[in-house]
Amino acid sequence: VARGNLVVDMVWDDGRLRTARIAARADGPCVLRTAIPVAVDGMAARGEQGTLGYTLRFAAVKGKTYTVRARP
C-alpha cells in the first residue's frame, strides 16, 4: 500500500513500465512521479515535465481503480 492509501500493481516489459493499476482505498490526491510521460485511462490529466521527470496529479476516489500507461 502506497502513501495516500493507494494499492499499486505495476507490469513491466523489458525494464519499462507497460501499465500500472492504482486502486484507491480512500478519497484524496494521487501524485505520480515518473521518468517518462504517462496518462491515466479515461482522464484528461497530463503530467508536467520538471527537472526530475514528470509529475501527474489527480483526485482519487475511494473504490475506483485507475490504469496508468506510458504515453507514446
CSV table of C-alpha atoms in Angstrom, one decimal:
chain,number,residue,atom,x,y,z
A,1,VAL,CA,0.0,0.0,0.0
A,2,ALA,CA,1.4,3.3,-1.1
A,3,ARG,CA,1.2,6.7,0.6
A,4,GLY,CA,-2.4,8.0,0.4
A,5,ASN,CA,-3.9,4.5,1.0
A,6,LEU,CA,-3.4,3.5,-2.7
A,7,VAL,CA,-2.7,0.0,-3.8
A,8,VAL,CA,-0.3,-0.1,-6.8
A,9,ASP,CA,0.2,-3.0,-9.2
A,10,MET,CA,2.8,-2.5,-12.0
A,11,VAL,CA,3.5,-4.5,-15.1
A,12,TRP,CA,7.0,-4.2,-16.6
A,13,ASP,CA,8.2,-5.1,-20.1
A,14,ASP,CA,12.0,-5.3,-20.7
A,15,GLY,CA,12.6,-2.8,-17.9
A,16,ARG,CA,9.9,-0.3,-19.0
A,17,LEU,CA,6.6,0.4,-17.5
A,18,ARG,CA,3.8,-1.2,-19.5
A,19,THR,CA,0.8,-0.5,-17.2
A,20,ALA,CA,0.1,0.4,-13.6
A,21,ARG,CA,-3.2,-0.1,-11.8
A,22,ILE,CA,-3.9,2.1,-8.8
A,23,ALA,CA,-6.7,1.2,-6.5
A,24,ALA,CA,-7.9,4.0,-4.2
A,25,ARG,CA,-8.8,2.8,-0.7
A,26,ALA,CA,-9.8,6.4,0.3
A,27,ASP,CA,-10.6,9.7,-1.4
A,28,GLY,CA,-7.7,12.0,-1.8
A,29,PRO,CA,-4.9,13.3,-4.0
A,30,CYS,CA,-2.8,10.9,-6.1
A,31,VAL,CA,0.6,12.2,-7.3
A,32,LEU,CA,2.6,10.1,-9.7
A,33,ARG,CA,6.3,10.9,-10.3
A,34,THR,CA,7.7,9.2,-13.4
A,35,ALA,CA,10.8,9.3,-15.6
A,36,ILE,CA,8.6,9.1,-18.7
A,37,PRO,CA,5.3,10.8,-19.6
A,38,VAL,CA,2.2,8.8,-18.6
A,39,ALA,CA,-1.5,9.1,-18.9
A,40,VAL,CA,-4.4,7.8,-16.9
A,41,ASP,CA,-7.1,6.0,-18.9
A,42,GLY,CA,-10.3,8.0,-19.2
A,43,MET,CA,-8.8,11.2,-17.7
A,44,ALA,CA,-7.6,14.3,-19.4
A,45,ALA,CA,-4.8,14.8,-16.7
A,46,ARG,CA,-1.4,15.2,-18.2
A,47,GLY,CA,1.9,15.1,-16.4
A,48,GLU,CA,4.0,18.2,-16.1
A,49,GLN,CA,7.7,18.0,-17.0
A,50,GLY,CA,10.1,19.1,-14.4
A,51,THR,CA,13.8,18.8,-13.7
A,52,LEU,CA,13.5,15.3,-12.2
A,53,GLY,CA,11.0,13.9,-14.7
A,54,TYR,CA,7.2,14.1,-14.9
A,55,THR,CA,4.6,14.7,-12.2
A,56,LEU,CA,0.9,13.9,-12.7
A,57,ARG,CA,-1.7,14.8,-10.1
A,58,PHE,CA,-5.4,13.8,-9.9
A,59,ALA,CA,-8.1,13.3,-7.2
A,60,ALA,CA,-8.5,9.6,-6.5
A,61,VAL,CA,-12.0,8.4,-5.5
A,62,LYS,CA,-12.4,5.6,-2.9
A,63,GLY,CA,-13.2,2.3,-4.6
A,64,LYS,CA,-12.1,3.3,-8.0
A,65,THR,CA,-9.2,1.7,-9.9
A,66,TYR,CA,-7.1,3.8,-12.4
A,67,THR,CA,-5.0,2.4,-15.2
A,68,VAL,CA,-1.8,4.3,-16.0
A,69,ARG,CA,0.0,3.8,-19.3
A,70,ALA,CA,3.2,5.2,-20.8
A,71,ARG,CA,2.3,7.9,-23.4
A,72,PRO,CA,3.7,7.4,-26.9
